[in-house]
Amino acid sequence: MKKYVFPGLLLVALLAFLSISCKSSPPQAETAPPTAEPASPAGEPAPAQPGGPSQAVLDALNKAVNRAEEARKRALDFESPSYFPSDWESVESQYTAAGTLPKSSEAEVQQATVAYNAAADTYDELFKKTIPLYAQAREDEIIAARDDLIATGLTYSFPEYLRKADEIALSALSQYEAQDYYTARDTAIKALGEYQTLKTGADAYLVRLEIVDRDFISYDPENFDRADEIALTALNAYDTGDYETAQSNAEEALLRYNLVLVTGWAGYVSAQRTSATDERKKALDLKANIAVRDSFRDADALYNQAELALKSELYENSAALYTESEARFMMVSRDAAEKRRIAEETIKEAGEKIDESDETARQAEVIIEGGSI
């Protein structure tokens, strides 16, 4: 019995020790699974990490970028590159360089902001230099268009149209002086269009007058009637403020009137050429090129000039030359005919004198021979 006591006691002691050890040790904490970071919305940058640029600095950069872009657009809209090409290349390089700067840290973003603001300042300075030149160029265009319109002479008959265009031009000037540059630009374009449309209409009207005065309608009545219809449409469109339609219709009417005029001139010149050619032939038949050589040469020179003008489609010039040469050939023929008449009379008189001389000689011979006459 005794030999089993010690092992039993030992087992009890061991169990007691294990029990105490379990009670005195703190429980191990469970490891929580890693939490996934929320994904950023598509297309948006991730939030700034600690130590990166602050939102205020990023906002300042965006403001500078927008300012530079607006200043660049304004300079482009008023043609700064055309007036100052080297300055434009320089500021474009400055603007491009600002866009390539790193922007990872706050200091880098601030540096990029300074660069964009500097580019915007340069664009603004360039615009300030450009705007007076741009305005002067528009003014010169408007004045030239106005002068062209007045030169037609129709503004004296229809002053209300000129007055309306002038009022628009003066509005553009007032807007420019108020530094409302975009509005002034658009108004100036409108004024220029007014003068140009009126000039086209005036040209069409003047060509129509010439057609009527020269009685050329019969040469191309279809185009003439169609041109009248289109011209009336142009006038109605202008009165209702549809200037684009007015301009296009006025241009088409002018084109058709010009076709009628050219056709009329071609027909008229053809008739003049025929008359001049007929008179030239009459002069040659009368040997005027020999009888009155110098006068014929002058008339023929005019005729040849008319031929050259006709080949160049200088109808009015050729018609005038044919008319003048025709008149000269008529005078040459008259002079040649007169010379021929005088020559024939002289020959006749000489023949009569010869006959008289022959008769006198015959009578003298009879007397000498002692016969009776």
PDB file of C-alpha atoms in Angstrom, residues 89-285:
ATOM      1  CA  GLU A  89       5.876  82.742 -78.029  1.00  0.00           C
ATOM      2  CA  SER A  90       7.592  83.812 -74.819  1.00  0.00           C
ATOM      3  CA  VAL A  91       4.458  83.775 -72.658  1.00  0.00           C
ATOM      4  CA  GLU A  92       3.340  80.482 -74.201  1.00  0.00           C
ATOM      5  CA  SER A  93       6.632  78.936 -73.076  1.00  0.00           C
ATOM      6  CA  GLN A  94       6.080  80.398 -69.626  1.00  0.00           C
ATOM      7  CA  TYR A  95       2.562  78.938 -69.472  1.00  0.00           C
ATOM      8  CA  THR A  96       3.724  75.512 -70.676  1.00  0.00           C
ATOM      9  CA  ALA A  97       6.562  75.446 -68.137  1.00  0.00           C
ATOM     10  CA  ALA A  98       4.124  76.154 -65.307  1.00  0.00           C
ATOM     11  CA  GLY A  99       2.153  73.076 -66.301  1.00  0.00           C
ATOM     12  CA  THR A 100       5.193  70.799 -66.092  1.00  0.00           C
ATOM     13  CA  LEU A 101       6.202  71.737 -62.521  1.00  0.00           C
ATOM     14  CA  PRO A 102       5.920  68.965 -59.869  1.00  0.00           C
ATOM     15  CA  LYS A 103       3.034  69.287 -57.432  1.00  0.00           C
ATOM     16  CA  SER A 104       3.602  66.565 -54.836  1.00  0.00           C
ATOM     17  CA  SER A 105       4.484  68.683 -51.831  1.00  0.00           C
ATOM     18  CA  GLU A 106       2.966  71.874 -50.501  1.00  0.00           C
ATOM     19  CA  ALA A 107       6.071  73.838 -51.457  1.00  0.00           C
ATOM     20  CA  GLU A 108       5.932  72.511 -55.023  1.00  0.00           C
ATOM     21  CA  VAL A 109       2.243  73.400 -55.369  1.00  0.00           C
ATOM     22  CA  GLN A 110       2.949  76.899 -54.110  1.00  0.00           C
ATOM     23  CA  GLN A 111       5.745  77.257 -56.655  1.00  0.00           C
ATOM     24  CA  ALA A 112       3.423  76.144 -59.463  1.00  0.00           C
ATOM     25  CA  THR A 113       0.804  78.623 -58.256  1.00  0.00           C
ATOM     26  CA  VAL A 114       3.308  81.459 -58.482  1.00  0.00           C
ATOM     27  CA  ALA A 115       4.288  80.345 -62.001  1.00  0.00           C
ATOM     28  CA  TYR A 116       0.665  80.283 -63.231  1.00  0.00           C
ATOM     29  CA  ASN A 117      -0.044  83.706 -61.732  1.00  0.00           C
ATOM     30  CA  ALA A 118       3.071  85.074 -63.396  1.00  0.00           C
ATOM     31  CA  ALA A 119       1.910  83.692 -66.770  1.00  0.00           C
ATOM     32  CA  ALA A 120      -1.532  85.239 -66.216  1.00  0.00           C
ATOM     33  CA  ASP A 121       0.087  88.615 -65.483  1.00  0.00           C
ATOM     34  CA  THR A 122       2.097  88.378 -68.695  1.00  0.00           C
ATOM     35  CA  TYR A 123      -0.991  87.473 -70.740  1.00  0.00           C
ATOM     36  CA  ASP A 124      -2.816  90.441 -69.217  1.00  0.00           C
ATOM     37  CA  GLU A 125       0.016  92.824 -70.061  1.00  0.00           C
ATOM     38  CA  LEU A 126       0.093  91.518 -73.610  1.00  0.00           C
ATOM     39  CA  PHE A 127      -3.664  91.992 -73.895  1.00  0.00           C
ATOM     40  CA  LYS A 128      -3.370  95.587 -72.699  1.00  0.00           C
ATOM     41  CA  LYS A 129      -0.834  96.275 -75.441  1.00  0.00           C
ATOM     42  CA  THR A 130      -2.982  94.517 -78.023  1.00  0.00           C
ATOM     43  CA  ILE A 131      -6.405  96.033 -77.417  1.00  0.00           C
ATOM     44  CA  PRO A 132      -5.658  99.554 -78.777  1.00  0.00           C
ATOM     45  CA  LEU A 133      -4.177  98.073 -81.954  1.00  0.00           C
ATOM     46  CA  TYR A 134      -7.077  95.674 -82.355  1.00  0.00           C
ATOM     47  CA  ALA A 135      -9.603  98.480 -81.872  1.00  0.00           C
ATOM     48  CA  GLN A 136      -7.789 100.700 -84.394  1.00  0.00           C
ATOM     49  CA  ALA A 137      -7.791  97.916 -86.978  1.00  0.00           C
ATOM     50  CA  ARG A 138     -11.546  97.414 -86.564  1.00  0.00           C
ATOM     51  CA  GLU A 139     -12.111 101.176 -86.812  1.00  0.00           C
ATOM     52  CA  ASP A 140     -10.072 101.328 -90.030  1.00  0.00           C
ATOM     53  CA  GLU A 141     -12.118  98.491 -91.528  1.00  0.00           C
ATOM     54  CA  ILE A 142     -15.386 100.172 -90.619  1.00  0.00           C
ATOM     55  CA  ILE A 143     -14.332 103.566 -91.980  1.00  0.00           C
ATOM     56  CA  ALA A 144     -13.127 101.987 -95.242  1.00  0.00           C
ATOM     57  CA  ALA A 145     -16.417 100.107 -95.652  1.00  0.00           C
ATOM     58  CA  ARG A 146     -18.357 103.280 -94.904  1.00  0.00           C
ATOM     59  CA  ASP A 147     -16.342 105.259 -97.466  1.00  0.00           C
ATOM     60  CA  ASP A 148     -16.962 102.569-100.086  1.00  0.00           C
ATOM     61  CA  LEU A 149     -20.681 102.787 -99.414  1.00  0.00           C
ATOM     62  CA  ILE A 150     -20.740 106.585 -99.659  1.00  0.00           C
ATOM     63  CA  ALA A 151     -18.752 106.422-102.918  1.00  0.00           C
ATOM     64  CA  THR A 152     -21.687 104.672-104.595  1.00  0.00           C
ATOM     65  CA  GLY A 153     -23.657 107.922-104.270  1.00  0.00           C
ATOM     66  CA  LEU A 154     -26.797 106.145-103.096  1.00  0.00           C
ATOM     67  CA  THR A 155     -26.509 107.318 -99.497  1.00  0.00           C
ATOM     68  CA  TYR A 156     -27.674 110.735-100.656  1.00  0.00           C
ATOM     69  CA  SER A 157     -30.886 109.171-101.922  1.00  0.00           C
ATOM     70  CA  PHE A 158     -31.297 106.762 -98.993  1.00  0.00           C
ATOM     71  CA  PRO A 159     -29.698 108.482 -95.951  1.00  0.00           C
ATOM     72  CA  GLU A 160     -31.717 106.482 -93.408  1.00  0.00           C
ATOM     73  CA  TYR A 161     -29.740 103.301 -94.154  1.00  0.00           C
ATOM     74  CA  LEU A 162     -26.402 105.042 -93.610  1.00  0.00           C
ATOM     75  CA  ARG A 163     -27.684 106.625 -90.399  1.00  0.00           C
ATOM     76  CA  LYS A 164     -28.660 103.234 -88.994  1.00  0.00           C
ATOM     77  CA  ALA A 165     -25.234 101.742 -89.678  1.00  0.00           C
ATOM     78  CA  ASP A 166     -23.537 104.802 -88.180  1.00  0.00           C
ATOM     79  CA  GLU A 167     -25.503 104.408 -84.961  1.00  0.00           C
ATOM     80  CA  ILE A 168     -24.277 100.831 -84.573  1.00  0.00           C
ATOM     81  CA  ALA A 169     -20.682 101.915 -85.163  1.00  0.00           C
ATOM     82  CA  LEU A 170     -20.972 104.645 -82.538  1.00  0.00           C
ATOM     83  CA  SER A 171     -22.357 102.091 -80.053  1.00  0.00           C
ATOM     84  CA  ALA A 172     -19.248  99.962 -80.575  1.00  0.00           C
ATOM     85  CA  LEU A 173     -17.065 102.978 -79.831  1.00  0.00           C
ATOM     86  CA  SER A 174     -18.931 103.718 -76.592  1.00  0.00           C
ATOM     87  CA  GLN A 175     -18.612 100.104 -75.467  1.00  0.00           C
ATOM     88  CA  TYR A 176     -14.895 100.124 -76.164  1.00  0.00           C
ATOM     89  CA  GLU A 177     -14.403 103.298 -74.172  1.00  0.00           C
ATOM     90  CA  ALA A 178     -16.294 101.633 -71.294  1.00  0.00           C
ATOM     91  CA  GLN A 179     -13.799  98.724 -71.550  1.00  0.00           C
ATOM     92  CA  ASP A 180     -16.596  96.311 -72.438  1.00  0.00           C
ATOM     93  CA  TYR A 181     -14.304  94.802 -75.023  1.00  0.00           C
ATOM     94  CA  TYR A 182     -16.161  91.642 -75.988  1.00  0.00           C
ATOM     95  CA  THR A 183     -19.432  93.507 -76.513  1.00  0.00           C
ATOM     96  CA  ALA A 184     -17.609  96.235 -78.434  1.00  0.00           C
ATOM     97  CA  ARG A 185     -16.010  93.607 -80.660  1.00  0.00           C
ATOM     98  CA  ASP A 186     -19.355  92.002 -81.511  1.00  0.00           C
ATOM     99  CA  THR A 187     -20.991  95.377 -82.148  1.00  0.00           C
ATOM    100  CA  ALA A 188     -18.130  96.449 -84.412  1.00  0.00           C
ATOM    101  CA  ILE A 189     -18.532  93.253 -86.432  1.00  0.00           C
ATOM    102  CA  LYS A 190     -22.227  94.013 -86.762  1.00  0.00           C
ATOM    103  CA  ALA A 191     -21.539  97.577 -87.938  1.00  0.00           C
ATOM    104  CA  LEU A 192     -19.026  96.366 -90.504  1.00  0.00           C
ATOM    105  CA  GLY A 193     -21.565  93.848 -91.779  1.00  0.00           C
ATOM    106  CA  GLU A 194     -24.158  96.610 -92.114  1.00  0.00           C
ATOM    107  CA  TYR A 195     -21.909  98.761 -94.281  1.00  0.00           C
ATOM    108  CA  GLN A 196     -20.837  95.794 -96.424  1.00  0.00           C
ATOM    109  CA  THR A 197     -24.395  94.594 -96.968  1.00  0.00           C
ATOM    110  CA  LEU A 198     -25.513  98.092 -97.939  1.00  0.00           C
ATOM    111  CA  LYS A 199     -22.552  98.397-100.316  1.00  0.00           C
ATOM    112  CA  THR A 200     -23.477  95.114-102.020  1.00  0.00           C
ATOM    113  CA  GLY A 201     -27.069  96.273-102.345  1.00  0.00           C
ATOM    114  CA  ALA A 202     -25.966  99.615-103.757  1.00  0.00           C
ATOM    115  CA  ASP A 203     -23.718  97.914-106.310  1.00  0.00           C
ATOM    116  CA  ALA A 204     -26.588  95.707-107.428  1.00  0.00           C
ATOM    117  CA  TYR A 205     -28.860  98.734-107.770  1.00  0.00           C
ATOM    118  CA  LEU A 206     -26.292 100.650-109.847  1.00  0.00           C
ATOM    119  CA  VAL A 207     -25.736  97.726-112.217  1.00  0.00           C
ATOM    120  CA  ARG A 208     -29.484  97.441-112.649  1.00  0.00           C
ATOM    121  CA  LEU A 209     -29.682 101.134-113.553  1.00  0.00           C
ATOM    122  CA  GLU A 210     -26.997 100.681-116.201  1.00  0.00           C
ATOM    123  CA  ILE A 211     -28.837  97.697-117.696  1.00  0.00           C
ATOM    124  CA  VAL A 212     -32.024  99.706-117.963  1.00  0.00           C
ATOM    125  CA  ASP A 213     -30.304 102.849-119.275  1.00  0.00           C
ATOM    126  CA  ARG A 214     -28.477 100.911-122.010  1.00  0.00           C
ATOM    127  CA  ASP A 215     -31.584  98.900-122.892  1.00  0.00           C
ATOM    128  CA  PHE A 216     -29.799  95.597-122.253  1.00  0.00           C
ATOM    129  CA  ILE A 217     -32.756  93.754-120.661  1.00  0.00           C
ATOM    130  CA  SER A 218     -33.676  92.107-123.951  1.00  0.00           C
ATOM    131  CA  TYR A 219     -30.308  90.363-124.121  1.00  0.00           C
ATOM    132  CA  ASP A 220     -31.029  88.259-120.979  1.00  0.00           C
ATOM    133  CA  PRO A 221     -34.577  88.852-119.678  1.00  0.00           C
ATOM    134  CA  GLU A 222     -34.694  85.671-117.539  1.00  0.00           C
ATOM    135  CA  ASN A 223     -31.712  86.588-115.392  1.00  0.00           C
ATOM    136  CA  PHE A 224     -32.922  90.153-115.125  1.00  0.00           C
ATOM    137  CA  ASP A 225     -36.345  89.146-113.780  1.00  0.00           C
ATOM    138  CA  ARG A 226     -34.792  86.620-111.370  1.00  0.00           C
ATOM    139  CA  ALA A 227     -32.323  89.226-110.135  1.00  0.00           C
ATOM    140  CA  ASP A 228     -35.205  91.606-109.413  1.00  0.00           C
ATOM    141  CA  GLU A 229     -36.973  88.953-107.328  1.00  0.00           C
ATOM    142  CA  ILE A 230     -33.847  88.155-105.298  1.00  0.00           C
ATOM    143  CA  ALA A 231     -33.041  91.838-104.781  1.00  0.00           C
ATOM    144  CA  LEU A 232     -36.503  92.402-103.344  1.00  0.00           C
ATOM    145  CA  THR A 233     -36.027  89.433-100.993  1.00  0.00           C
ATOM    146  CA  ALA A 234     -32.706  90.905 -99.847  1.00  0.00           C
ATOM    147  CA  LEU A 235     -34.327  94.251 -99.104  1.00  0.00           C
ATOM    148  CA  ASN A 236     -37.125  92.632 -97.073  1.00  0.00           C
ATOM    149  CA  ALA A 237     -34.604  90.559 -95.111  1.00  0.00           C
ATOM    150  CA  TYR A 238     -32.557  93.651 -94.304  1.00  0.00           C
ATOM    151  CA  ASP A 239     -35.613  95.561 -93.100  1.00  0.00           C
ATOM    152  CA  THR A 240     -36.504  92.696 -90.738  1.00  0.00           C
ATOM    153  CA  GLY A 241     -32.969  92.481 -89.335  1.00  0.00           C
ATOM    154  CA  ASP A 242     -31.977  89.230 -91.068  1.00  0.00           C
ATOM    155  CA  TYR A 243     -28.648  90.608 -92.261  1.00  0.00           C
ATOM    156  CA  GLU A 244     -27.110  87.269 -93.194  1.00  0.00           C
ATOM    157  CA  THR A 245     -29.951  86.499 -95.622  1.00  0.00           C
ATOM    158  CA  ALA A 246     -29.880  90.077 -96.876  1.00  0.00           C
ATOM    159  CA  GLN A 247     -26.164  89.853 -97.652  1.00  0.00           C
ATOM    160  CA  SER A 248     -26.350  86.490 -99.432  1.00  0.00           C
ATOM    161  CA  ASN A 249     -29.351  87.541-101.520  1.00  0.00           C
ATOM    162  CA  ALA A 250     -27.810  90.886-102.387  1.00  0.00           C
ATOM    163  CA  GLU A 251     -24.688  89.083-103.592  1.00  0.00           C
ATOM    164  CA  GLU A 252     -26.741  86.727-105.763  1.00  0.00           C
ATOM    165  CA  ALA A 253     -28.761  89.610-107.216  1.00  0.00           C
ATOM    166  CA  LEU A 254     -25.546  91.484-108.016  1.00  0.00           C
ATOM    167  CA  LEU A 255     -24.141  88.383-109.705  1.00  0.00           C
ATOM    168  CA  ARG A 256     -27.219  87.982-111.898  1.00  0.00           C
ATOM    169  CA  TYR A 257     -27.347  91.670-112.799  1.00  0.00           C
ATOM    170  CA  ASN A 258     -23.694  91.494-113.810  1.00  0.00           C
ATOM    171  CA  LEU A 259     -24.434  88.484-116.009  1.00  0.00           C
ATOM    172  CA  VAL A 260     -27.154  90.457-117.748  1.00  0.00           C
ATOM    173  CA  LEU A 261     -24.819  93.419-118.158  1.00  0.00           C
ATOM    174  CA  VAL A 262     -22.024  91.304-119.615  1.00  0.00           C
ATOM    175  CA  THR A 263     -24.420  89.562-121.987  1.00  0.00           C
ATOM    176  CA  GLY A 264     -25.815  92.931-123.008  1.00  0.00           C
ATOM    177  CA  TRP A 265     -22.372  94.372-123.624  1.00  0.00           C
ATOM    178  CA  ALA A 266     -21.349  91.300-125.633  1.00  0.00           C
ATOM    179  CA  GLY A 267     -24.422  91.627-127.833  1.00  0.00           C
ATOM    180  CA  TYR A 268     -23.999  95.366-128.212  1.00  0.00           C
ATOM    181  CA  VAL A 269     -20.301  95.088-129.030  1.00  0.00           C
ATOM    182  CA  SER A 270     -21.031  92.398-131.590  1.00  0.00           C
ATOM    183  CA  ALA A 271     -23.398  94.768-133.364  1.00  0.00           C
ATOM    184  CA  GLN A 272     -20.847  97.591-133.188  1.00  0.00           C
ATOM    185  CA  ARG A 273     -18.143  95.341-134.572  1.00  0.00           C
ATOM    186  CA  THR A 274     -20.326  94.330-137.481  1.00  0.00           C
ATOM    187  CA  SER A 275     -21.008  97.961-138.344  1.00  0.00           C
ATOM    188  CA  ALA A 276     -17.345  98.922-138.083  1.00  0.00           C
ATOM    189  CA  THR A 277     -16.283  95.927-140.175  1.00  0.00           C
ATOM    190  CA  ASP A 278     -18.793  96.837-142.896  1.00  0.00           C
ATOM    191  CA  GLU A 279     -17.510 100.425-143.059  1.00  0.00           C
ATOM    192  CA  ARG A 280     -13.936  99.178-143.204  1.00  0.00           C
ATOM    193  CA  LYS A 281     -14.767  96.953-146.174  1.00  0.00           C
ATOM    194  CA  LYS A 282     -16.430  99.872-147.978  1.00  0.00           C
ATOM    195  CA  ALA A 283     -13.314 101.963-147.471  1.00  0.00           C
ATOM    196  CA  LEU A 284     -11.105  99.204-148.864  1.00  0.00           C
ATOM    197  CA  ASP A 285     -13.408  98.784-151.863  1.00  0.00           C
TER     198      ASP A 285
END
